[in-house]
Amino acid sequence: MSTPETAPRLPVFRLAPDIYAPLLALTQAAKKGLDPVLVELLLIRASQLNRCAFCLDMHVTDARKAGVSEERITLLSAWEEAPAHYTEKERTALAFTEAVTVLTDGFVPDEVYERAAAHFDEAELARLLALITAINSWNRLNVAARTPAGGVL
């Protein structure tokens, strides 16, 4: 049930279809060579931070299709308190995702970047950064437009 605060506001991609294709192309290019499970975990975590119901609905569904357990999906918002459920590489990528998504200090801390650089080569890091940037763009567009979960772009 939608309220005035949650009612769909603006069909961005229908009104400006030329925005959709390049953002989708960036997302697809960023995913190349990355573990599909890792990708979905990062997309979910950024969407949680940005409170994007549309993207959460989509990526939780995609994570299940990729074989991610319900337990790992459920615990994702508290991943730091559930280290046994995520690999060191996943935890590193989740920390990087959070640092890039929440830029309240105005930068990604060196410690977070260096930890990520120890687990991913430079090409993978570039793709991770592009993926995180892409999901943040999707999230911001959908949150501002109030695209409903389960809706159509």
mmCIF file of N, CA and C in Angstrom, residues 11-62:
data_model
loop_
_atom_site.group_PDB
_atom_site.id
_atom_site.type_symbol
_atom_site.label_atom_id
_atom_site.label_comp_id
_atom_site.label_asym_id
_atom_site.label_seq_id
_atom_site.Cartn_x
_atom_site.Cartn_y
_atom_site.Cartn_z
ATOM 1 N N PRO A 11 8.384 8.271 -13.629
ATOM 2 C CA PRO A 11 8.904 7.131 -14.407
ATOM 3 C C PRO A 11 10.139 7.552 -15.221
ATOM 4 N N VAL A 12 11.245 7.700 -14.518
ATOM 5 C CA VAL A 12 12.474 8.259 -15.095
ATOM 6 C C VAL A 12 12.869 7.591 -16.405
ATOM 7 N N PHE A 13 12.907 6.267 -16.392
ATOM 8 C CA PHE A 13 13.440 5.562 -17.553
ATOM 9 C C PHE A 13 12.461 5.529 -18.721
ATOM 10 N N ARG A 14 11.191 5.690 -18.451
ATOM 11 C CA ARG A 14 10.213 5.798 -19.532
ATOM 12 C C ARG A 14 10.277 7.196 -20.147
ATOM 13 N N LEU A 15 10.475 8.200 -19.302
ATOM 14 C CA LEU A 15 10.520 9.583 -19.781
ATOM 15 C C LEU A 15 11.855 9.935 -20.437
ATOM 16 N N ALA A 16 12.922 9.273 -19.996
ATOM 17 C CA ALA A 16 14.259 9.536 -20.544
ATOM 18 C C ALA A 16 14.939 8.203 -20.835
ATOM 19 N N PRO A 17 14.426 7.472 -21.834
ATOM 20 C CA PRO A 17 14.953 6.127 -22.099
ATOM 21 C C PRO A 17 16.433 6.092 -22.460
ATOM 22 N N ASP A 18 16.972 7.195 -22.940
ATOM 23 C CA ASP A 18 18.392 7.225 -23.290
ATOM 24 C C ASP A 18 19.302 7.206 -22.060
ATOM 25 N N ILE A 19 18.751 7.348 -20.873
ATOM 26 C CA ILE A 19 19.518 7.227 -19.629
ATOM 27 C C ILE A 19 19.704 5.761 -19.266
ATOM 28 N N TYR A 20 18.707 4.953 -19.528
ATOM 29 C CA TYR A 20 18.695 3.551 -19.119
ATOM 30 C C TYR A 20 19.826 2.736 -19.756
ATOM 31 N N ALA A 21 19.967 2.810 -21.063
ATOM 32 C CA ALA A 21 20.931 1.964 -21.785
ATOM 33 C C ALA A 21 22.379 2.177 -21.337
ATOM 34 N N PRO A 22 22.855 3.414 -21.209
ATOM 35 C CA PRO A 22 24.252 3.577 -20.782
ATOM 36 C C PRO A 22 24.496 3.107 -19.345
ATOM 37 N N LEU A 23 23.518 3.308 -18.468
ATOM 38 C CA LEU A 23 23.685 2.852 -17.090
ATOM 39 C C LEU A 23 23.680 1.329 -17.023
ATOM 40 N N LEU A 24 22.821 0.711 -17.810
ATOM 41 C CA LEU A 24 22.804 -0.751 -17.892
ATOM 42 C C LEU A 24 24.120 -1.264 -18.485
ATOM 43 N N ALA A 25 24.625 -0.593 -19.500
ATOM 44 C CA ALA A 25 25.888 -1.004 -20.126
ATOM 45 C C ALA A 25 27.043 -0.899 -19.123
ATOM 46 N N LEU A 26 27.074 0.164 -18.327
ATOM 47 C CA LEU A 26 28.103 0.308 -17.302
ATOM 48 C C LEU A 26 28.001 -0.835 -16.297
ATOM 49 N N THR A 27 26.793 -1.128 -15.856
ATOM 50 C CA THR A 27 26.580 -2.199 -14.885
ATOM 51 C C THR A 27 27.061 -3.536 -15.439
ATOM 52 N N GLN A 28 26.680 -3.846 -16.652
ATOM 53 C CA GLN A 28 27.071 -5.113 -17.265
ATOM 54 C C GLN A 28 28.576 -5.196 -17.486
ATOM 55 N N ALA A 29 29.178 -4.103 -17.929
ATOM 56 C CA ALA A 29 30.627 -4.089 -18.140
ATOM 57 C C ALA A 29 31.368 -4.258 -16.813
ATOM 58 N N ALA A 30 30.872 -3.632 -15.766
ATOM 59 C CA ALA A 30 31.519 -3.717 -14.454
ATOM 60 C C ALA A 30 31.490 -5.137 -13.898
ATOM 61 N N LYS A 31 30.456 -5.888 -14.209
ATOM 62 C CA LYS A 31 30.303 -7.255 -13.689
ATOM 63 C C LYS A 31 31.252 -8.257 -14.334
ATOM 64 N N LYS A 32 31.781 -7.935 -15.521
ATOM 65 C CA LYS A 32 32.603 -8.896 -16.264
ATOM 66 C C LYS A 32 33.785 -9.385 -15.440
ATOM 67 N N GLY A 33 33.879 -10.705 -15.327
ATOM 68 C CA GLY A 33 34.982 -11.320 -14.626
ATOM 69 C C GLY A 33 34.829 -11.382 -13.113
ATOM 70 N N LEU A 34 33.791 -10.778 -12.576
ATOM 71 C CA LEU A 34 33.567 -10.819 -11.131
ATOM 72 C C LEU A 34 32.655 -11.989 -10.772
ATOM 73 N N ASP A 35 32.850 -12.549 -9.597
ATOM 74 C CA ASP A 35 32.028 -13.648 -9.093
ATOM 75 C C ASP A 35 30.572 -13.170 -8.972
ATOM 76 N N PRO A 36 29.625 -13.850 -9.630
ATOM 77 C CA PRO A 36 28.216 -13.417 -9.592
ATOM 78 C C PRO A 36 27.634 -13.344 -8.178
ATOM 79 N N VAL A 37 28.069 -14.220 -7.292
ATOM 80 C CA VAL A 37 27.584 -14.160 -5.900
ATOM 81 C C VAL A 37 28.093 -12.888 -5.231
ATOM 82 N N LEU A 38 29.371 -12.604 -5.401
ATOM 83 C CA LEU A 38 29.944 -11.384 -4.838
ATOM 84 C C LEU A 38 29.221 -10.156 -5.382
ATOM 85 N N VAL A 39 28.970 -10.151 -6.679
ATOM 86 C CA VAL A 39 28.268 -9.036 -7.310
ATOM 87 C C VAL A 39 26.928 -8.796 -6.621
ATOM 88 N N GLU A 40 26.143 -9.836 -6.453
ATOM 89 C CA GLU A 40 24.811 -9.662 -5.855
ATOM 90 C C GLU A 40 24.900 -9.215 -4.404
ATOM 91 N N LEU A 41 25.878 -9.736 -3.656
ATOM 92 C CA LEU A 41 26.040 -9.289 -2.273
ATOM 93 C C LEU A 41 26.327 -7.788 -2.222
ATOM 94 N N LEU A 42 27.181 -7.313 -3.103
ATOM 95 C CA LEU A 42 27.519 -5.889 -3.127
ATOM 96 C C LEU A 42 26.337 -5.035 -3.558
ATOM 97 N N LEU A 43 25.586 -5.515 -4.548
ATOM 98 C CA LEU A 43 24.434 -4.762 -5.023
ATOM 99 C C LEU A 43 23.357 -4.669 -3.942
ATOM 100 N N ILE A 44 23.181 -5.747 -3.211
ATOM 101 C CA ILE A 44 22.219 -5.726 -2.100
ATOM 102 C C ILE A 44 22.691 -4.769 -1.012
ATOM 103 N N ARG A 45 23.967 -4.870 -0.637
ATOM 104 C CA ARG A 45 24.447 -4.040 0.474
ATOM 105 C C ARG A 45 24.355 -2.557 0.157
ATOM 106 N N ALA A 46 24.754 -2.155 -1.028
ATOM 107 C CA ALA A 46 24.630 -0.738 -1.400
ATOM 108 C C ALA A 46 23.160 -0.320 -1.401
ATOM 109 N N SER A 47 22.299 -1.182 -1.900
ATOM 110 C CA SER A 47 20.866 -0.867 -1.943
ATOM 111 C C SER A 47 20.264 -0.780 -0.547
ATOM 112 N N GLN A 48 20.779 -1.582 0.390
ATOM 113 C CA GLN A 48 20.339 -1.460 1.784
ATOM 114 C C GLN A 48 20.735 -0.095 2.335
ATOM 115 N N LEU A 49 21.975 0.279 2.112
ATOM 116 C CA LEU A 49 22.467 1.559 2.622
ATOM 117 C C LEU A 49 21.686 2.730 2.040
ATOM 118 N N ASN A 50 21.312 2.621 0.774
ATOM 119 C CA ASN A 50 20.588 3.690 0.086
ATOM 120 C C ASN A 50 19.068 3.575 0.221
ATOM 121 N N ARG A 51 18.616 2.517 0.872
ATOM 122 C CA ARG A 51 17.194 2.282 1.131
ATOM 123 C C ARG A 51 16.377 2.245 -0.177
ATOM 124 N N CYS A 52 16.915 1.511 -1.152
ATOM 125 C CA CYS A 52 16.247 1.386 -2.446
ATOM 126 C C CYS A 52 15.468 0.073 -2.512
ATOM 127 N N ALA A 53 14.181 0.159 -2.268
ATOM 128 C CA ALA A 53 13.331 -1.040 -2.248
ATOM 129 C C ALA A 53 13.295 -1.730 -3.604
ATOM 130 N N PHE A 54 13.247 -0.963 -4.676
ATOM 131 C CA PHE A 54 13.197 -1.556 -6.014
ATOM 132 C C PHE A 54 14.433 -2.424 -6.254
ATOM 133 N N CYS A 55 15.626 -1.876 -5.988
ATOM 134 C CA CYS A 55 16.864 -2.617 -6.232
ATOM 135 C C CYS A 55 17.043 -3.765 -5.243
ATOM 136 N N LEU A 56 16.629 -3.567 -3.996
ATOM 137 C CA LEU A 56 16.697 -4.661 -3.026
ATOM 138 C C LEU A 56 15.866 -5.841 -3.490
ATOM 139 N N ASP A 57 14.656 -5.568 -3.905
ATOM 140 C CA ASP A 57 13.770 -6.638 -4.387
ATOM 141 C C ASP A 57 14.418 -7.383 -5.558
ATOM 142 N N MET A 58 14.953 -6.648 -6.501
ATOM 143 C CA MET A 58 15.568 -7.243 -7.682
ATOM 144 C C MET A 58 16.803 -8.068 -7.318
ATOM 145 N N HIS A 59 17.690 -7.500 -6.512
ATOM 146 C CA HIS A 59 18.967 -8.168 -6.257
ATOM 147 C C HIS A 59 18.866 -9.283 -5.225
ATOM 148 N N VAL A 60 17.915 -9.227 -4.331
ATOM 149 C CA VAL A 60 17.682 -10.372 -3.442
ATOM 150 C C VAL A 60 17.179 -11.548 -4.282
ATOM 151 N N THR A 61 16.289 -11.275 -5.210
ATOM 152 C CA THR A 61 15.801 -12.317 -6.124
ATOM 153 C C THR A 61 16.954 -12.884 -6.939
ATOM 154 N N ASP A 62 17.793 -12.007 -7.484
ATOM 155 C CA ASP A 62 18.943 -12.452 -8.278
ATOM 156 C C ASP A 62 19.947 -13.235 -7.435
#
